[in-house]
Structures are given as structure tokens and as C-alpha cells.
Coordinates of C-alpha atoms and ligand atoms in Angstrom, one line a residue:
X1 CA 12.2 33.2 -11.0
X2 CA 14.1 30.9 -8.6
X3 CA 12.9 27.4 -7.8
X4 CA 11.9 28.1 -4.2
X5 CA 10.3 31.3 -5.2
X6 CA 8.9 29.5 -8.2
X7 CA 7.9 26.5 -6.1
X8 CA 6.9 28.8 -3.2
X9 CA 4.8 30.8 -5.6
X10 CA 4.2 27.7 -7.5
X11 CA 1.2 27.1 -5.3
X12 CA 0.1 30.7 -5.7
X13 CA 1.0 30.6 -9.5
X14 CA -1.0 27.4 -9.7
X15 CA -4.0 29.2 -8.2
X16 CA -3.5 32.5 -10.0
X17 CA -1.5 31.8 -13.3
X18 CA 1.3 29.8 -14.6
X19 CA 5.0 29.5 -13.9
X20 CA 7.0 30.8 -16.8
X21 CA 8.4 28.1 -19.2
X22 CA 7.0 25.4 -17.0
X23 CA 5.0 24.0 -19.9
X24 CA 8.1 23.8 -22.1
X25 CA 10.1 21.2 -20.1
X26 CA 9.1 18.1 -18.3
X27 CA 9.1 18.3 -14.5
X28 CA 12.5 16.6 -14.3
X29 CA 14.2 19.3 -16.3
X30 CA 12.4 22.3 -14.8
X31 CA 15.2 24.6 -13.4
X32 CA 14.2 26.5 -10.3
X33 CA 16.1 28.0 -7.3
X34 CA 17.5 24.7 -6.0
X35 CA 19.7 22.3 -7.8
X36 CA 20.9 18.7 -7.3
X37 CA 19.3 16.8 -4.4
X38 CA 17.9 20.1 -3.0
X39 CA 15.7 20.5 -6.1
X40 CA 14.0 17.4 -4.9
X41 CA 13.9 17.5 -1.1
X42 CA 12.7 21.1 -1.1
X43 CA 10.4 20.7 -4.1
X44 CA 6.6 21.2 -3.6
X45 CA 5.8 19.5 -7.0
X46 CA 3.4 16.6 -6.3
X47 CA 5.2 14.5 -9.0
X48 CA 8.6 14.9 -7.3
X49 CA 7.1 14.3 -3.9
X50 CA 5.4 11.1 -5.2
X51 CA 8.7 9.8 -6.6
X52 CA 10.5 10.6 -3.4
X53 CA 8.0 8.6 -1.4
X54 CA 8.5 5.8 -4.0
X55 CA 12.2 5.7 -3.5
X56 CA 12.0 5.7 0.3
X57 CA 9.2 3.1 0.3
X58 CA 11.0 0.7 -2.1
X59 CA 14.2 1.1 0.0
X60 CA 12.2 0.2 3.2
X61 CA 10.5 -2.6 1.3
X62 CA 13.9 -4.1 0.3
X63 CA 14.9 -4.0 4.0
X64 CA 11.6 -5.6 5.0
X65 CA 12.0 -8.3 2.3
X66 CA 15.5 -9.1 3.4
X67 CA 14.2 -9.6 7.0
X68 CA 11.5 -11.9 5.5
X69 CA 14.3 -13.8 3.8
X70 CA 16.1 -14.2 7.1
X71 CA 13.0 -15.4 8.9
X72 CA 12.5 -18.1 6.3
X73 CA 16.1 -19.2 6.6
X74 CA 15.8 -19.5 10.4
X75 CA 12.6 -21.6 10.0
X76 CA 14.1 -24.1 7.6
X77 CA 14.8 -26.4 10.6
X78 CA 13.4 -26.7 14.2
X79 CA 15.6 -25.2 16.9
X80 CA 18.4 -22.7 16.3
X81 CA 19.4 -22.4 12.6
X82 CA 21.0 -18.9 12.1
X83 CA 20.0 -16.8 15.1
X84 CA 18.8 -17.0 18.7
X85 CA 15.2 -16.6 19.9
X86 CA 15.5 -13.0 21.1
X87 CA 17.0 -11.9 17.7
X88 CA 14.2 -13.9 16.0
X89 CA 11.6 -11.9 18.0
X90 CA 13.2 -8.6 17.0
X91 CA 13.6 -9.7 13.3
X92 CA 9.9 -10.6 12.8
X93 CA 8.8 -7.5 14.7
X94 CA 10.9 -5.3 12.5
X95 CA 9.7 -7.1 9.3
X96 CA 6.1 -6.3 10.4
X97 CA 6.7 -2.7 11.5
X98 CA 8.7 -1.8 8.3
X99 CA 6.3 -3.5 5.9
X100 CA 3.2 -2.1 7.5
X101 CA 4.1 1.5 8.5
X102 CA 6.9 2.2 6.0
X103 CA 5.6 0.4 2.9
X104 CA 1.9 -0.7 2.7
X105 CA 0.3 2.2 4.7
X106 CA 1.9 5.0 2.6
X107 CA 1.6 2.5 -0.3
X108 CA 0.2 3.5 -3.6
X109 CA -1.5 6.5 -2.1
X110 CA 1.5 8.6 -1.1
X111 CA 3.7 7.5 -4.1
X112 CA 1.9 6.9 -7.4
X113 CA -1.3 8.5 -6.0
X114 CA 0.6 11.7 -5.3
X115 CA 2.0 11.6 -8.8
X116 CA -1.2 10.9 -10.6
X117 CA -4.2 12.2 -8.5
X118 CA -3.9 15.9 -9.6
X119 CA -3.3 14.9 -13.3
X120 CA -6.3 12.5 -13.2
X121 CA -8.7 15.2 -12.0
X122 CA -7.2 17.9 -14.3
X123 CA -5.3 19.9 -11.7
X124 CA -1.8 21.4 -11.6
X125 CA -1.0 20.2 -8.2
X126 CA -2.6 19.2 -4.9
X127 CA -4.4 21.8 -2.8
X128 CA -1.6 22.2 -0.2
X129 CA 1.8 21.6 -2.0
X130 CA 3.9 22.7 1.0
X131 CA 1.9 20.4 3.4
X132 CA 2.5 17.7 0.9
X133 CA 6.3 18.2 1.2
X134 CA 6.0 18.4 5.0
X135 CA 4.2 15.0 5.1
X136 CA 7.1 13.6 3.1
X137 CA 9.6 15.0 5.6
X138 CA 7.5 13.5 8.4
X139 CA 7.7 10.2 6.6
X140 CA 11.5 10.4 6.3
X141 CA 11.8 11.5 10.0
X142 CA 9.5 8.6 11.2
X143 CA 11.5 6.2 9.1
X144 CA 14.8 7.3 10.6
X145 CA 13.4 7.2 14.1
X146 CA 12.3 3.6 13.5
X147 CA 15.8 2.7 12.3
X148 CA 17.3 4.4 15.2
X149 CA 15.1 2.4 17.6
X150 CA 17.0 -0.7 16.4
X151 CA 20.4 0.4 17.7
X152 CA 19.5 2.4 20.8
X153 CA 17.9 1.9 24.2
X154 CA 17.2 -1.7 25.1
X155 CA 17.6 -2.8 21.5
X156 CA 15.2 -3.6 18.7
X157 CA 11.5 -4.0 19.9
X158 CA 10.5 -7.7 20.2
X159 CA 6.7 -7.3 20.6
X160 CA 5.5 -8.0 17.0
X161 CA 4.2 -5.0 14.9
X162 CA 1.0 -4.9 17.0
X163 CA 2.8 -3.8 20.2
X164 CA 0.3 -5.7 22.3
X165 CA 0.1 -4.8 26.0
X166 CA 1.0 -5.7 28.7
X167 CA 4.2 -7.1 27.2
X168 CA 4.9 -3.8 25.2
X169 CA 4.7 -1.9 28.5
X170 CA 7.1 -4.3 30.4
X171 CA 9.7 -5.3 27.8
X172 CA 13.1 -3.6 28.1
X173 CA 13.5 -3.3 24.3
X174 CA 13.1 0.1 22.6
X175 CA 9.3 0.2 22.3
X176 CA 9.1 3.8 23.3
X177 CA 11.1 5.2 20.4
X178 CA 9.5 2.7 18.0
X179 CA 6.0 3.9 19.1
X180 CA 7.1 7.5 18.7
X181 CA 8.3 6.7 15.1
X182 CA 4.9 5.2 14.2
X183 CA 3.2 8.3 15.8
X184 CA 5.2 10.6 13.5
X185 CA 4.4 8.3 10.5
X186 CA 0.8 8.5 11.4
X187 CA 0.8 12.3 11.0
X188 CA 2.4 12.0 7.6
X189 CA -0.5 9.7 6.6
X190 CA -3.1 12.1 8.1
X191 CA -1.7 15.1 6.3
X192 CA -1.6 13.2 3.0
X193 CA -5.2 12.2 3.5
X194 CA -6.2 15.8 4.3
X195 CA -4.5 17.0 1.2
X196 CA -6.1 14.5 -1.1
X197 CA -9.6 15.1 0.3
X198 CA -9.4 18.8 -0.2
X199 CA -7.7 18.4 -3.6
X200 CA -10.6 16.1 -4.9
X201 CA -13.2 18.5 -3.5
X202 CA -11.6 21.7 -4.7
X203 CA -9.2 21.1 -7.6
X204 CA -11.2 19.2 -10.1
X205 CA -11.2 20.5 -13.7
X206 CA -14.4 22.1 -15.0
X207 CA -16.9 19.3 -15.9
X208 CA -15.0 16.7 -13.7
X209 CA -18.0 15.8 -11.5
X210 CA -17.6 13.1 -8.9
X211 CA -19.1 10.5 -11.2
X212 CA -16.6 11.3 -13.9
X213 CA -13.6 10.6 -11.5
X214 CA -11.4 7.7 -12.5
X215 CA -11.8 4.7 -10.2
X216 CA -8.2 5.1 -8.9
X217 CA -9.2 8.5 -7.7
X218 CA -12.4 7.2 -6.0
X219 CA -10.2 4.6 -4.2
X220 CA -7.7 7.3 -3.1
X221 CA -10.6 9.5 -2.0
X222 CA -12.1 6.7 0.2
X223 CA -8.7 5.9 1.6
X224 CA -8.1 9.6 2.5
X225 CA -11.2 9.6 4.7
X226 CA -9.8 6.6 6.6
X227 CA -6.4 8.2 6.9
X228 CA -7.9 11.3 8.4
X229 CA -10.6 9.7 10.6
X230 CA -8.9 6.4 11.8
X231 CA -5.2 7.3 12.2
X232 CA -5.6 9.7 15.2
X233 CA -6.9 6.7 17.2
X234 CA -3.6 4.8 16.9
X235 CA -1.8 8.0 17.5
X236 CA -3.5 8.4 20.9
X237 CA -2.9 4.7 21.7
X238 CA 0.8 5.0 21.0
X239 CA 1.1 8.1 23.1
X240 CA -0.6 6.1 26.0
X241 CA 2.0 3.3 25.5
X242 CA 4.8 5.9 25.6
X243 CA 3.3 7.6 28.7
X244 CA 2.7 4.3 30.6
X245 CA 6.2 3.1 29.8
X246 CA 7.8 6.4 30.9
X247 CA 5.7 7.5 33.9
X248 CA 4.2 4.1 35.0
X249 CA 0.6 5.2 35.0
X250 CA -1.8 2.3 34.5
X251 CA -3.6 2.4 31.2
X252 CA -3.1 -1.0 29.7
X253 CA -1.1 -3.0 32.3
X254 CA -3.5 -4.9 34.6
X255 CA -0.8 -4.9 37.4
X256 CA -1.2 -1.1 37.5
X257 CA -5.0 -1.2 37.1
X258 CA -4.9 -1.0 33.3
X259 CA -6.8 -3.0 30.7
X260 CA -4.9 -4.9 28.0
X261 CA -8.2 -5.6 26.1
X262 CA -8.8 -1.8 25.9
X263 CA -5.4 -1.7 24.1
X264 CA -6.6 -4.3 21.6
X265 CA -9.8 -2.4 20.9
X266 CA -7.9 1.0 20.4
X267 CA -5.2 -0.7 18.3
X268 CA -7.6 -2.5 15.9
X269 CA -10.1 0.4 15.6
X270 CA -7.2 1.9 13.5
X271 CA -5.4 -1.2 12.3
X272 CA -8.4 -2.9 10.6
X273 CA -9.4 0.3 8.7
X274 CA -5.6 0.5 8.1
X275 CA -5.8 -2.7 6.0
X276 CA -8.2 -0.8 3.7
X277 CA -5.8 2.3 3.7
X278 CA -3.3 -0.3 2.4
X279 CA -5.5 -2.2 -0.2
X280 CA -8.1 0.4 -1.4
X281 CA -5.6 2.3 -3.7
X282 CA -4.6 -1.0 -5.1
X283 CA -8.2 -1.9 -5.9
X284 CA -8.5 1.4 -7.6
X285 CA -5.4 0.9 -9.7
X286 CA -6.6 -2.6 -10.7
X287 CA -9.8 -1.0 -12.1
X288 CA -7.9 1.5 -14.2
X289 CA -5.4 -1.1 -15.5
X290 CA -8.2 -3.5 -16.5
X291 CA -10.0 -0.8 -18.5
X292 CA -6.7 0.0 -20.4
X293 CA -5.4 -3.5 -21.0
X294 CA -8.7 -5.1 -21.7
X295 CA -9.5 -2.3 -24.0
X296 CA -13.0 -2.2 -22.5
X297 CA -15.2 0.3 -20.7
X298 CA -15.1 -0.8 -17.1
X299 CA -18.3 -2.8 -16.1
X300 CA -20.4 -1.2 -13.5
X301 CA -18.5 2.0 -12.9
X302 CA -20.9 3.4 -10.4
X303 CA -21.0 0.2 -8.3
X304 CA -17.2 0.0 -8.3
X305 CA -16.9 3.6 -7.2
X306 CA -19.5 3.2 -4.4
X307 CA -17.9 -0.1 -3.3
X308 CA -14.8 1.8 -2.4
X309 CA -16.8 4.1 -0.2
X310 CA -18.7 1.1 1.3
X311 CA -15.4 -0.7 2.1
X312 CA -14.2 2.4 3.9
X313 CA -17.5 2.7 5.9
X314 CA -18.0 -1.0 6.8
X315 CA -14.2 -1.5 7.2
X316 CA -14.4 0.9 10.2
X317 CA -16.9 -1.3 12.2
X318 CA -15.3 -4.8 12.1
X319 CA -12.2 -4.3 14.2
X320 CA -13.0 -6.8 17.0
X321 CA -12.8 -9.8 14.6
X322 CA -9.2 -9.7 15.7
X323 CA -10.3 -10.4 19.2
X324 CA -12.6 -13.4 19.0
X325 CA -10.5 -15.2 21.6
X326 CA -9.7 -12.2 23.7
X327 CA -12.5 -13.1 26.2
X328 CA -14.9 -10.5 24.8
X329 CA -18.6 -11.5 25.1
X330 CA -20.3 -14.0 22.7
X331 CA -22.7 -11.2 21.6
X332 CA -19.7 -9.1 20.6
X333 CA -18.2 -12.1 18.8
X334 CA -21.4 -12.7 16.9
X335 CA -21.9 -9.1 15.9
X336 CA -18.3 -8.6 14.6
X337 CA -18.4 -11.9 12.8
X338 CA -21.6 -10.8 11.0
X339 CA -20.2 -7.4 10.2
X340 CA -17.1 -9.0 8.8
X341 CA -19.2 -11.0 6.4
X342 CA -20.9 -7.8 5.2
X343 CA -17.7 -6.0 4.5
X344 CA -16.9 -8.8 2.0
X345 CA -19.8 -7.8 -0.2
X346 CA -18.3 -4.5 -1.7
X347 CA -15.1 -6.4 -2.3
X348 CA -17.0 -9.1 -4.1
X349 CA -18.8 -6.5 -6.2
X350 CA -15.4 -5.2 -7.4
X351 CA -14.1 -8.8 -8.3
X352 CA -17.4 -9.5 -10.2
X353 CA -17.2 -6.3 -12.2
X354 CA -13.5 -6.8 -13.0
X355 CA -14.2 -10.3 -14.3
X356 CA -17.2 -8.9 -16.2
X357 CA -14.9 -6.3 -17.7
X358 CA -12.5 -9.0 -18.9
X359 CA -15.4 -10.9 -20.5
X360 CA -15.3 -10.2 -24.3
X361 CA -12.4 -7.8 -23.7
X362 CA -9.4 -7.7 -26.1
X363 CA -7.0 -8.6 -23.4
X364 CA -3.4 -7.5 -24.0
X365 CA -1.1 -9.6 -21.9
X366 CA 1.2 -6.7 -21.2
X367 CA 3.1 -6.8 -17.9
X368 CA 0.6 -4.6 -16.0
X369 CA -2.2 -7.0 -17.1
X370 CA -0.2 -10.0 -15.9
X371 CA 0.1 -8.5 -12.5
X372 CA -3.6 -7.6 -12.6
X373 CA -4.7 -11.1 -13.4
X374 CA -2.3 -12.5 -10.7
X375 CA -3.8 -9.9 -8.3
X376 CA -7.4 -11.1 -8.9
X377 CA -6.3 -14.8 -8.3
X378 CA -4.4 -13.9 -5.1
X379 CA -7.0 -11.4 -3.8
X380 CA -9.6 -14.1 -4.1
X381 CA -7.6 -16.5 -2.0
X382 CA -7.0 -13.8 0.5
X383 CA -10.6 -12.8 0.5
X384 CA -12.1 -16.3 0.9
X385 CA -9.6 -17.2 3.7
X386 CA -10.7 -13.9 5.3
X387 CA -14.3 -15.0 5.3
X388 CA -13.3 -18.4 6.7
X389 CA -11.6 -16.8 9.7
X390 CA -14.5 -14.4 10.1
X391 CA -16.5 -17.5 11.2
X392 CA -16.1 -17.9 15.0
X393 CA -15.7 -21.7 15.0
X394 CA -12.9 -21.5 12.4
X395 CA -11.1 -18.6 14.0
X396 CA -11.0 -20.2 17.4
X397 CA -9.1 -23.0 15.7
X398 CA -6.7 -21.0 13.6
X399 CA -6.2 -17.7 15.5
X400 CA -2.5 -16.9 15.9
X401 CA -1.4 -19.8 13.6
X402 CA 0.2 -19.7 10.2
X403 CA -3.2 -19.8 8.6
X404 CA -3.5 -16.2 9.7
X405 CA 0.0 -15.4 8.4
X406 CA -1.0 -16.9 5.0
X407 CA -4.3 -15.0 4.9
X408 CA -2.9 -11.5 5.4
X409 CA 0.1 -12.1 3.1
X410 CA -2.3 -13.3 0.4
X411 CA -4.5 -10.2 0.8
X412 CA -1.9 -7.5 1.6
X413 CA 1.2 -8.7 -0.3
X414 CA -0.7 -10.8 -2.9
X415 CA -3.3 -8.0 -3.1
X416 CA -1.6 -4.6 -2.6
X417 CA 1.9 -5.9 -3.5
X418 CA 0.9 -7.2 -6.9
X419 CA -1.4 -4.2 -7.6
X420 CA 1.6 -2.0 -6.7
X421 CA 4.0 -3.8 -9.0
X422 CA 1.3 -3.8 -11.7
X423 CA 0.7 0.0 -11.3
X424 CA 4.4 0.6 -11.3
X425 CA 4.7 -1.1 -14.7
X426 CA 1.4 0.5 -16.0
X427 CA 2.3 4.2 -15.2
X428 CA 6.2 3.7 -15.6
X429 CA 6.2 5.1 -19.2
X430 CA 4.1 8.1 -18.1
X431 CA 6.3 8.9 -15.1
X432 CA 9.7 8.3 -16.7
X433 CA 9.1 8.8 -20.5
X434 CA 10.7 5.4 -21.2
X435 CA 9.4 1.9 -21.6
X436 CA 11.1 -0.9 -19.6
X437 CA 12.5 -4.1 -21.2
X438 CA 9.5 -6.4 -21.7
X439 CA 11.0 -9.9 -21.5
X440 CA 12.8 -9.5 -18.1
X441 CA 9.6 -7.8 -16.8
X442 CA 7.6 -10.8 -17.7
X443 CA 10.1 -13.3 -16.4
X444 CA 10.2 -11.3 -13.1
X445 CA 6.4 -11.5 -12.9
X446 CA 6.4 -15.3 -13.4
X447 CA 9.1 -15.9 -10.8
X448 CA 7.3 -13.6 -8.3
X449 CA 3.9 -15.1 -8.9
X450 CA 5.1 -18.8 -8.6
X451 CA 7.4 -18.1 -5.7
X452 CA 4.7 -16.3 -3.9
X453 CA 2.3 -19.3 -4.0
X454 CA 5.1 -21.8 -3.1
X455 CA 6.0 -19.5 -0.1
X456 CA 2.5 -18.8 1.3
X457 CA 0.2 -21.7 0.3
X458 CA 2.0 -24.2 2.6
X459 CA 1.3 -21.8 5.5
X460 CA -2.4 -22.4 5.2
X461 CA -1.8 -26.1 5.6
X462 CA 0.7 -25.7 8.5
X463 CA -1.7 -23.3 10.2
X464 CA -4.6 -25.6 9.8
X465 CA -2.5 -28.3 11.4
X466 CA -1.7 -26.0 14.3
X467 CA 1.7 -24.4 13.6
X468 CA 1.6 -21.2 15.8
X469 CA 2.8 -17.9 14.3
X470 CA 5.8 -16.0 15.8
X471 CA 7.2 -19.2 17.4
X472 CA 11.0 -19.6 17.1
X473 CA 10.9 -23.4 17.4
X474 CA 8.5 -25.9 16.2
X475 CA 7.6 -29.7 16.1
X476 CA 9.5 -31.7 13.5
X477 CA 6.3 -32.7 11.6
X478 CA 6.0 -29.1 10.3
X479 CA 9.5 -29.0 8.8
X480 CA 8.6 -30.3 5.3
X481 CA 6.2 -27.4 4.7
X482 CA 8.7 -24.9 6.2
X483 CA 11.3 -26.1 3.7
X484 CA 8.9 -25.8 0.8
X485 CA 7.9 -22.3 2.0
X486 CA 11.5 -21.2 2.3
X487 CA 12.4 -22.3 -1.2
X488 CA 9.3 -20.4 -2.4
X489 CA 10.8 -17.2 -0.8
X490 CA 14.0 -17.7 -2.8
X491 CA 12.1 -17.9 -6.1
X492 CA 9.9 -14.9 -5.2
X493 CA 12.7 -12.7 -4.0
X494 CA 14.8 -13.5 -7.2
X495 CA 11.7 -12.4 -9.2
X496 CA 11.4 -9.1 -7.3
X497 CA 15.1 -8.4 -7.5
X498 CA 15.0 -9.0 -11.3
X499 CA 12.0 -6.6 -11.5
X500 CA 13.8 -3.9 -9.6
X501 CA 17.0 -4.3 -11.6
X502 CA 15.0 -4.2 -14.9
X503 CA 13.0 -1.1 -13.9
X504 CA 16.1 0.7 -12.6
X505 CA 18.3 0.0 -15.7
X506 CA 15.4 0.9 -18.0
X507 CA 15.5 4.5 -16.7
X508 CA 18.7 4.7 -18.8
X509 CA 18.4 2.0 -21.4
X510 CA 14.6 1.7 -21.9
X511 CA 13.1 2.8 -25.3
X512 CA 12.2 6.4 -25.0
X513 CA 8.4 6.7 -25.4
X514 CA 7.1 10.2 -25.8
X515 CA 3.6 9.1 -26.8
X516 CA 0.8 10.4 -24.6
X517 CA -0.6 6.9 -24.3
X518 CA 1.9 4.1 -24.9
X519 CA -0.7 1.4 -24.2
X520 CA -3.3 2.7 -26.7
X521 CA -6.2 2.1 -24.4
X522 CA -5.9 4.9 -22.0
X523 CA -9.0 7.1 -21.5
X524 CA -8.3 9.0 -18.3
X525 CA -6.6 12.4 -18.3
X526 CA -3.0 11.3 -17.5
X527 CA -3.0 9.7 -21.0
X528 CA -3.6 13.2 -22.5
X529 CA -0.5 14.8 -21.1
X530 CA 3.1 14.3 -22.2
X531 CA 5.3 11.5 -20.9
X532 CA 6.8 12.6 -18.5
X533 CA 4.4 15.5 -17.7
X534 CA 5.5 19.1 -17.6
X535 CA 5.8 20.8 -14.2
X536 CA 2.2 22.0 -14.1
X537 CA 0.8 19.0 -15.9
X538 CA -1.5 21.0 -18.3
X539 CA -0.6 24.1 -20.2
X540 CA -4.4 24.7 -20.2
X541 CA -6.8 23.2 -17.6
X542 CA -9.0 20.8 -19.6
X543 CA -12.8 20.9 -19.7
X544 CA -14.2 17.4 -19.1
X545 CA -17.4 16.5 -21.0
X546 CA -17.6 12.7 -20.5
X547 CA -17.0 9.8 -18.1
X548 CA -13.5 8.4 -17.5
X549 CA -14.0 5.2 -19.6
X550 CA -16.5 6.3 -22.2
X551 CA -15.4 4.7 -25.4
X552 CA -16.9 7.1 -28.0
X553 CA -15.1 10.3 -27.2
X554 CA -13.1 11.9 -29.9
X555 CA -9.9 12.4 -28.0
X556 CA -10.2 8.7 -26.9
X557 CA -10.2 7.5 -30.6
Ligands
LIG1 CU1 -9.3 -7.1 10.5

């Protein structure tokens, strides 16, 4: 049976039977109709699609990181250092657009989530394998459109990743194509969310009730609701930007009777929930990594599961905390400040339960655990600074300063970034059937963690002292901290490059590990299938009779 036929009927076979010899070989070596690169880009296998997202996303991440490196070089001294002001505006815009829409939004969900979700719920694939492949093609198309926007039209957009009106309406740079690119990427996210929602509702193995789902799955499930419900709002907003730029009708530009504050509301109604689309899968992965590497049943499973849902719910009603100084009413400011405090509670529940899980755990300082512990430290700083800027009197002072830049890098890069790197090291042996070299992986962690704090901690200080974000030039008194911050970026980037190099070469030179569970503490279903898994994950769909982290279960012994 040919691959396409196999993969085409793969969905059908998944629903009605099994693909011949699929259980005998791992999914890398399954021979179908297509060969070479086509066996990947036309494959409907969720594992291959997850890895294809991973490759694309890490490529975009590397481009985004290089732009970050360049921004730091420019800011080593006031005035012109390596580029002019217009180029600087384009570079930080691109850094933001790439990191947000091409790395953290698809994030853990589309990559490792795609690989692991079906296995973790005891299924052979997602509900809609072909839609899953289509969403990856949309992601690729959106990415290529974003890159094309750099070199066509009026040149790379210079608006910042938020595309604020009225400047995004009036600037001659290529905002229209960039907005169209994000629009297409939005659909990739919506379709992935739709697929994951239906998969969790319809593809769970017998006995896998909702309160037996691993916490990573709860986080992906909560994220999927936000992807489906919130993303269309930014889609419509981007269409309005494109229409206003192309046909001159007044929606957001006050000169044409439009309202720029309306733009901010529409943009943040998506983009604040979007920060949870980014971080929630990371929070889920942290729970699963803690249970394995602390060799403990997770503390407060039900509370952690529900806190993911609560974050998705409350995270959808706090958007105007980005607009405290936009001129909105004091009542609105008060209400959104209060709601922002409330959304901190479910996050705090997670941190409390993680620390309680560590208490009396037999903590194995394996690389995934190192990233997990670093995550908790960085996430706390990101979270606390978030509560500070949720207070009106503080935000009025630090809005649009480097304090904000430090805050969101601690919570999104320190949070999701470190959870992502940790998850990559945690499930690497399961995905690739080899273990990476330990010593370089730990040195890379150390450099990344130290470099991160040397890079972003000074930004809190500069921001508190009034250093505005997105400014090309600055007063000389800020230079000392900019220099420290730039040196931090060099340390961090060398750590990340060492990590990439080590993980890539380990695909060839890493110790083969065919064990079902190389960590020895795994209790969720992915640790019961071979490493790497066969095409259909299970030769027989398992029957689940216990919770995901229950210690006293035979197959967990
Ligand atoms: Cu927000």
C-alpha cells in the first residue's frame, strides 16, 4: 500500500483498522508512497508534522535571535553604532513579529504537542490528520510571506510587532503583506486548535477520562480553546488594517474618522490571550517534567488541571491592562487592573503545587530538571513584575519603558523559552531514540541561564529609571546597563548555540536508547511506547485504569 494511499487511508485505517507493518518499524522508517522530502511534506502522521513544525520554528527562532543580537550591538552606545534609525525600527519590528507569530504562538503546542498529544491520550493520530498537514502548510506559507514582506513593497515594516494604528495605516513600509502573513499564520493556529479540541474529546483511549489526562494535555486543551476563540479577532483586525491601507476607508485612522483606540482593543483582545497560547503549553510541560524528574506524584493534580482552564478563561478578560495610559476611563483602568490581579491566582496555584511536588522529591538534576528549576525562578520574576505593572500607579510610570521589555522577556522567553528547551531535552530520547551528550547539555543550560539574567535584569533597572523602549538613541547615563545587557546576550546566545549543536550532533552520535522510559520516572502513556514510536503509536489501543501520575500501578513499577 503506497504512502499517500497509506497516509490517505491512514486516517481511515486509524479509525477502522491498522496500516500493514506499521507496528514493526518506527515512524521514521515507515515506507509509504512518497520518499525523501516528500515523505515528510506530504505526510499526515502527527509525529512527522510535529517535527516539521519544530524544524521551521527553530529556524525562525534562530533568525529572531540573530536580530536580537544585532539590536543589542546597536544599543551598546548612544547614537549610531552599526545601523541607522530606520533600519533599527525595522529590525526590532521583525524580531518581535518573528518571535511572536513564528515561534512562541505555534510554540510547544504545534511542535511537541503535535508529536505527543495523541500518544498521551492513547490514540493513533489526531482527529483530522489532513487538516493537521494543511495547518503546517499554512504555517510555512505565512512564514514565507513574512520573509517576502522584508524585501518587497516599501521595505520591512517599522511599526513594532503590535502594528499600532494610525502609524501602521500611514507608513510606507510593507505592512499590508506582513499583516496578510500574520492572517495566514492565524488560520494555521485556529486549525491546530480545532484539531486538538476534537482529538481530546473524541480520540481518548478507553478509560482515559478527562481527570486522567496528563497535565500537558490539559494545558494543550485549554490553549486550543484560546486558539479557536481568540485568534479570529486578530484575523478580522488585520483584514481591517489591510482594507484601510488599500482602499482608504476610515476604521482606525482618526483623520478619516477612524478610532486608533478601537484598534488597541481589538488587537489586545487577541494578543493578551495569545500570551497564554504561548505559555500554557509550557506550564503543562513543566508539570509533566517535574513529576518524572522529582520521582513524585504531582501535588494537587486537579487544581493544576483546573488552573490551566482558569488561566484561559480569566486571561480572556484582562486585555485593556495594555491600555492604562491610552486615555480610557478610570473605571476601565480600575476594572482591568483588578482582573489582572485575579488572573495571577491560577498561575500562583501552579507554582505552589510545583514547589510542593519538589518537597521531599528525589530530585534528579538531569538537564530537563535544570531547565524546569530555572523556569520556576524566571517565571516567578516575570509573574511578580507582571503584578507590579498591573497596578495603575506603577504602570503609568513604566509603560513603554525597558521595565516592560524585561517583564515580557522574563515571562515569555524565561517562561516558555526555558520550558521549551526543557521539554526538548525531556522528550528528545522518546522522539529520536537516542540520548544527547549530557555534559555539553548542562554547560549550555548554565550559559543560557546566566546569560539570560545578565541580559534582562538590567532592563528592569533601566526601565525604572525611565529608559524608553524602541528608542534608537538614549541618554548617556543608561549606557553602563546597556553594555552589561549586551554582554549578557553574548553569553546567552553562546549557550543556546551550544545546545542546538549538541542536540543536532546527538541525532547521529548520541547513545541509542531503545528503553520505553529512559528517565525511569515516566508514568504517562508516551513512556509505554517504543522510542521512537511506531507509525501508529500503539499496536493495540491501551485501556486506562488509573490516573496519569498514580505511583502504585503495575506498569509504572
Ligand atoms: Cu496582557
